[in-house]
Tab-separated table of C-alpha atoms in Angstrom:
chain	number	residue	atom	x	y	z
A	1	MET	CA	30.775	14.045	39.253
A	2	THR	CA	28.737	11.428	41.329
A	3	ALA	CA	29.421	7.520	40.570
A	4	THR	CA	25.495	7.245	38.927
A	5	ASP	CA	26.716	10.432	36.183
A	6	ALA	CA	30.745	8.670	35.682
A	7	ALA	CA	28.525	5.467	34.845
A	8	ARG	CA	26.578	6.925	32.509
A	9	HIS	CA	29.141	9.208	30.542
A	10	ALA	CA	31.194	5.695	29.927
A	11	ARG	CA	28.027	4.038	28.402
A	12	LEU	CA	27.422	7.082	26.275
A	13	LEU	CA	30.763	6.770	25.423
A	14	ARG	CA	31.049	3.844	24.795
A	15	LEU	CA	27.791	4.893	22.600
A	16	GLY	CA	29.659	7.399	20.913
A	17	PHE	CA	32.248	4.684	20.288
A	18	THR	CA	29.648	1.300	18.805
A	19	LEU	CA	27.865	3.903	16.540
A	20	GLU	CA	31.279	5.315	15.189
A	21	TRP	CA	32.499	2.198	14.590
A	22	ILE	CA	29.223	0.668	12.478
A	23	THR	CA	30.178	3.493	10.450
A	24	LEU	CA	33.361	3.240	9.476
A	25	GLY	CA	32.303	-1.226	8.937
A	26	TRP	CA	29.241	0.292	7.389
A	27	ASN	CA	31.320	2.334	4.709
A	28	VAL	CA	34.502	0.605	4.126
A	29	VAL	CA	32.899	-2.755	2.203
A	30	GLY	CA	30.254	0.421	0.707
A	31	VAL	CA	33.430	2.041	-1.396
A	32	ILE	CA	33.629	-1.543	-2.457
A	33	VAL	CA	30.303	-2.458	-3.239
A	34	LEU	CA	30.464	0.791	-4.996
A	35	ALA	CA	33.280	0.794	-7.030
A	36	VAL	CA	31.450	-2.583	-7.898
A	37	LEU	CA	28.766	-0.776	-9.276
A	38	ALA	CA	30.158	2.375	-10.174
A	39	PHE	CA	32.894	0.556	-12.550
A	40	SER	CA	29.684	-2.018	-14.306
A	41	SER	CA	27.188	1.255	-14.938
A	42	ALA	CA	29.818	3.776	-15.424
A	43	SER	CA	27.516	6.565	-12.672
A	44	VAL	CA	29.379	9.107	-12.103
A	45	ALA	CA	27.142	9.259	-9.028
A	46	LEU	CA	28.041	5.965	-8.262
A	47	ALA	CA	31.810	6.755	-7.970
A	48	GLY	CA	30.901	9.674	-6.472
A	49	PHE	CA	29.057	8.597	-3.619
A	50	GLY	CA	31.833	5.839	-3.319
A	51	LEU	CA	33.646	9.045	-2.119
A	52	ASP	CA	31.783	10.146	-0.073
A	53	SER	CA	31.868	6.853	2.002
A	54	LEU	CA	35.931	7.394	1.857
A	55	ILE	CA	35.201	10.478	3.674
A	56	GLU	CA	32.873	9.329	6.581
A	57	ILE	CA	35.429	6.707	6.585
A	58	GLY	CA	38.577	9.915	7.636
A	59	ALA	CA	35.074	11.816	9.502
A	60	SER	CA	34.671	8.236	11.706
A	61	ALA	CA	37.798	7.624	12.457
A	62	VAL	CA	38.781	11.225	13.685
A	63	VAL	CA	35.786	10.748	15.460
A	64	LEU	CA	36.807	7.856	17.058
A	65	TRP	CA	40.111	9.249	17.933
A	66	GLU	CA	38.596	12.603	19.308
A	67	LEU	CA	36.592	10.285	21.871
A	68	SER	CA	39.860	8.781	23.385
A	69	GLY	CA	41.028	11.410	24.329
A	70	THR	CA	40.432	15.102	25.873
A	71	GLY	CA	40.892	18.810	25.940
A	72	GLU	CA	39.669	22.346	23.591
A	73	HIS	CA	41.951	22.007	21.535
A	74	ARG	CA	41.690	18.376	20.233
A	75	GLN	CA	38.493	19.347	19.951
A	76	ARG	CA	38.892	22.308	17.795
A	77	PHE	CA	41.385	20.284	15.272
A	78	ALA	CA	39.210	17.275	15.258
A	79	LEU	CA	36.474	19.741	13.646
A	80	ARG	CA	38.557	21.483	11.896
A	81	LEU	CA	39.436	18.163	10.096
A	82	ILE	CA	35.744	17.276	9.435
A	83	GLY	CA	35.410	21.025	7.941
A	84	ILE	CA	38.114	20.032	5.427
A	85	ALA	CA	36.252	16.795	4.580
A	86	PHE	CA	33.219	18.191	3.789
A	87	LEU	CA	34.927	21.073	1.547
A	88	ALA	CA	36.901	18.122	-0.143
A	89	LEU	CA	33.553	15.988	-0.241
A	90	ALA	CA	31.947	19.334	-2.249
A	91	ALA	CA	34.519	20.345	-4.673
A	92	TYR	CA	34.716	16.490	-6.059
A	93	LEU	CA	30.825	15.854	-6.269
A	94	LEU	CA	30.594	19.659	-8.297
A	95	ILE	CA	33.497	19.290	-10.484
A	96	GLN	CA	32.621	15.223	-11.116
A	97	THR	CA	28.718	16.839	-11.901
A	98	ALA	CA	30.111	19.434	-14.097
A	99	VAL	CA	31.814	17.364	-16.346
A	100	ALA	CA	29.077	14.978	-16.783
A	101	LEU	CA	26.645	16.941	-17.540
A	102	LEU	CA	28.645	19.224	-20.161
A	103	THR	CA	30.126	16.504	-21.595
A	104	GLY	CA	26.731	14.494	-21.686
A	105	HIS	CA	27.864	11.269	-19.600
A	106	ARG	CA	25.509	8.728	-20.147
A	107	PRO	CA	25.410	6.048	-17.492
A	108	ASP	CA	24.202	2.770	-17.561
A	109	GLY	CA	21.154	1.747	-15.769
A	110	SER	CA	22.350	0.141	-11.570
A	111	ILE	CA	19.581	-2.168	-10.114
A	112	GLY	CA	22.440	-2.231	-7.664
A	113	GLY	CA	23.187	0.846	-7.313
A	114	ILE	CA	19.120	1.369	-6.521
A	115	ILE	CA	19.075	-1.685	-3.883
A	116	TRP	CA	22.968	-0.347	-1.862
A	117	THR	CA	21.777	3.933	-1.676
A	118	ALA	CA	17.282	2.695	-0.254
A	119	VAL	CA	19.637	0.572	2.562
A	120	THR	CA	22.374	3.138	2.839
A	121	ALA	CA	20.580	6.165	3.715
A	122	ALA	CA	17.814	4.221	6.433
A	123	CYS	CA	21.414	3.126	8.258
A	124	MET	CA	22.959	6.800	7.687
A	125	PHE	CA	19.786	8.571	8.591
A	126	THR	CA	19.501	6.559	11.783
A	127	LEU	CA	22.714	6.327	13.060
A	128	ALA	CA	22.601	10.422	12.285
A	129	ALA	CA	20.045	9.957	15.322
A	130	PHE	CA	22.127	8.496	17.239
A	131	LYS	CA	25.393	9.754	16.970
A	132	SER	CA	23.580	13.743	17.585
A	133	ARG	CA	21.757	12.478	20.721
A	134	THR	CA	24.679	10.781	22.280
A	135	GLY	CA	27.054	13.895	21.263
A	136	ARG	CA	24.213	16.147	22.802
A	137	ALA	CA	24.320	13.717	25.745
A	138	LEU	CA	27.760	13.834	26.445
A	139	GLY	CA	28.263	17.238	25.373
A	140	ASN	CA	30.438	16.631	22.411
A	141	PRO	CA	30.715	19.015	19.569
A	142	VAL	CA	32.312	16.700	17.502
A	143	LEU	CA	30.592	13.855	17.587
A	144	ARG	CA	27.173	16.058	16.850
A	145	THR	CA	28.761	17.598	13.942
A	146	GLU	CA	30.570	13.783	12.497
A	147	GLY	CA	26.763	13.155	12.616
A	148	ARG	CA	25.926	15.342	10.189
A	149	VAL	CA	28.346	14.334	8.680
A	150	THR	CA	26.301	11.135	8.439
A	151	MET	CA	22.904	12.790	7.713
A	152	ILE	CA	24.770	14.657	4.160
A	153	ASP	CA	25.950	10.699	3.707
A	154	GLY	CA	22.422	9.661	3.896
A	155	LEU	CA	20.875	12.736	1.564
A	156	LEU	CA	23.516	11.972	-0.979
A	157	ALA	CA	22.111	8.611	-0.812
A	158	CYS	CA	18.594	9.864	-1.561
A	159	ALA	CA	19.715	12.179	-4.335
A	160	VAL	CA	22.117	9.235	-5.761
A	161	LEU	CA	19.139	7.036	-5.484
A	162	LEU	CA	16.698	9.227	-7.346
A	163	GLY	CA	19.592	10.204	-10.206
A	164	VAL	CA	19.504	5.922	-11.029
A	165	LEU	CA	16.115	5.442	-10.496
A	166	LEU	CA	15.478	7.847	-13.089
A	167	ASN	CA	18.023	6.882	-14.959
A	168	THR	CA	17.593	2.961	-14.488
A	169	LEU	CA	13.238	4.176	-14.916
A	170	LEU	CA	13.235	6.345	-17.926
A	171	GLY	CA	16.575	7.015	-19.406
A	172	TRP	CA	17.107	10.744	-17.606
A	173	TRP	CA	20.865	10.076	-17.972
A	174	TRP	CA	21.717	13.810	-16.549
A	175	ALA	CA	19.786	12.978	-13.576
A	176	ASP	CA	22.338	10.797	-12.375
A	177	SER	CA	24.633	13.324	-12.191
A	178	ALA	CA	22.302	16.070	-11.888
A	179	ALA	CA	20.834	15.081	-7.850
A	180	THR	CA	24.373	15.494	-6.270
A	181	LEU	CA	24.622	19.269	-6.763
A	182	VAL	CA	21.995	19.726	-3.781
A	183	ILE	CA	24.564	17.561	-1.585
A	184	VAL	CA	27.359	20.595	-2.551
A	185	TYR	CA	24.641	23.297	-1.148
A	186	TYR	CA	24.542	21.090	2.389
A	187	ALA	CA	28.347	19.737	1.885
A	188	ILE	CA	29.713	23.517	1.396
A	189	ARG	CA	26.972	25.198	4.104
A	190	GLU	CA	28.203	22.356	7.212
A	191	ALA	CA	31.758	23.580	6.361
A	192	VAL	CA	31.334	27.308	6.283
A	193	ASP	CA	29.206	26.220	10.005
A	194	ILE	CA	32.561	24.778	11.413
A	195	PHE	CA	34.805	27.898	10.127
A	196	ARG	CA	32.934	30.489	11.921
A	197	PRO	CA	34.398	32.109	14.288
A	198	SER	CA	32.567	31.774	17.234
A	199	ALA	CA	30.579	34.895	18.674
């Protein structure tokens, strides 16, 4: 590796660390904000989004750990941890949504929830794009995969935003939970991709 290549690699690695620390910080704040918003509105979707933020914190911690070391075994282990986080998210959201719909749970509207999820969606999509590009440039599958976790976080923010909007503006109580079902599909698909044996 030339001096120029080494400098570029070090710069990309610093960028990867920075992106993960930003994601980690955002989601730590998000857990607190969403806990308050979910409690005040009794919103299942906002509570589920808070759990997603916890999983995103775990995924960011895994990537920070992986970026500080080397080796294929370490990368495989880190990818499996991210896959488990996807499955945990999908299982929780599926159970939570089914219970809410079957019991006819009627949450209150949440203007704060609308604002937070809209801003979060924009931030997560931006971070996901940078993580994907940086992970590809570094040849790091863990950073690329965690970028997909961040993309799903953004998609979940959009789904929750839609559900909370429809509930707040139109009184469609079922939208608060039903909007999260699309995220279950994406999370399961990503987990299957991670655990599928390489050809």
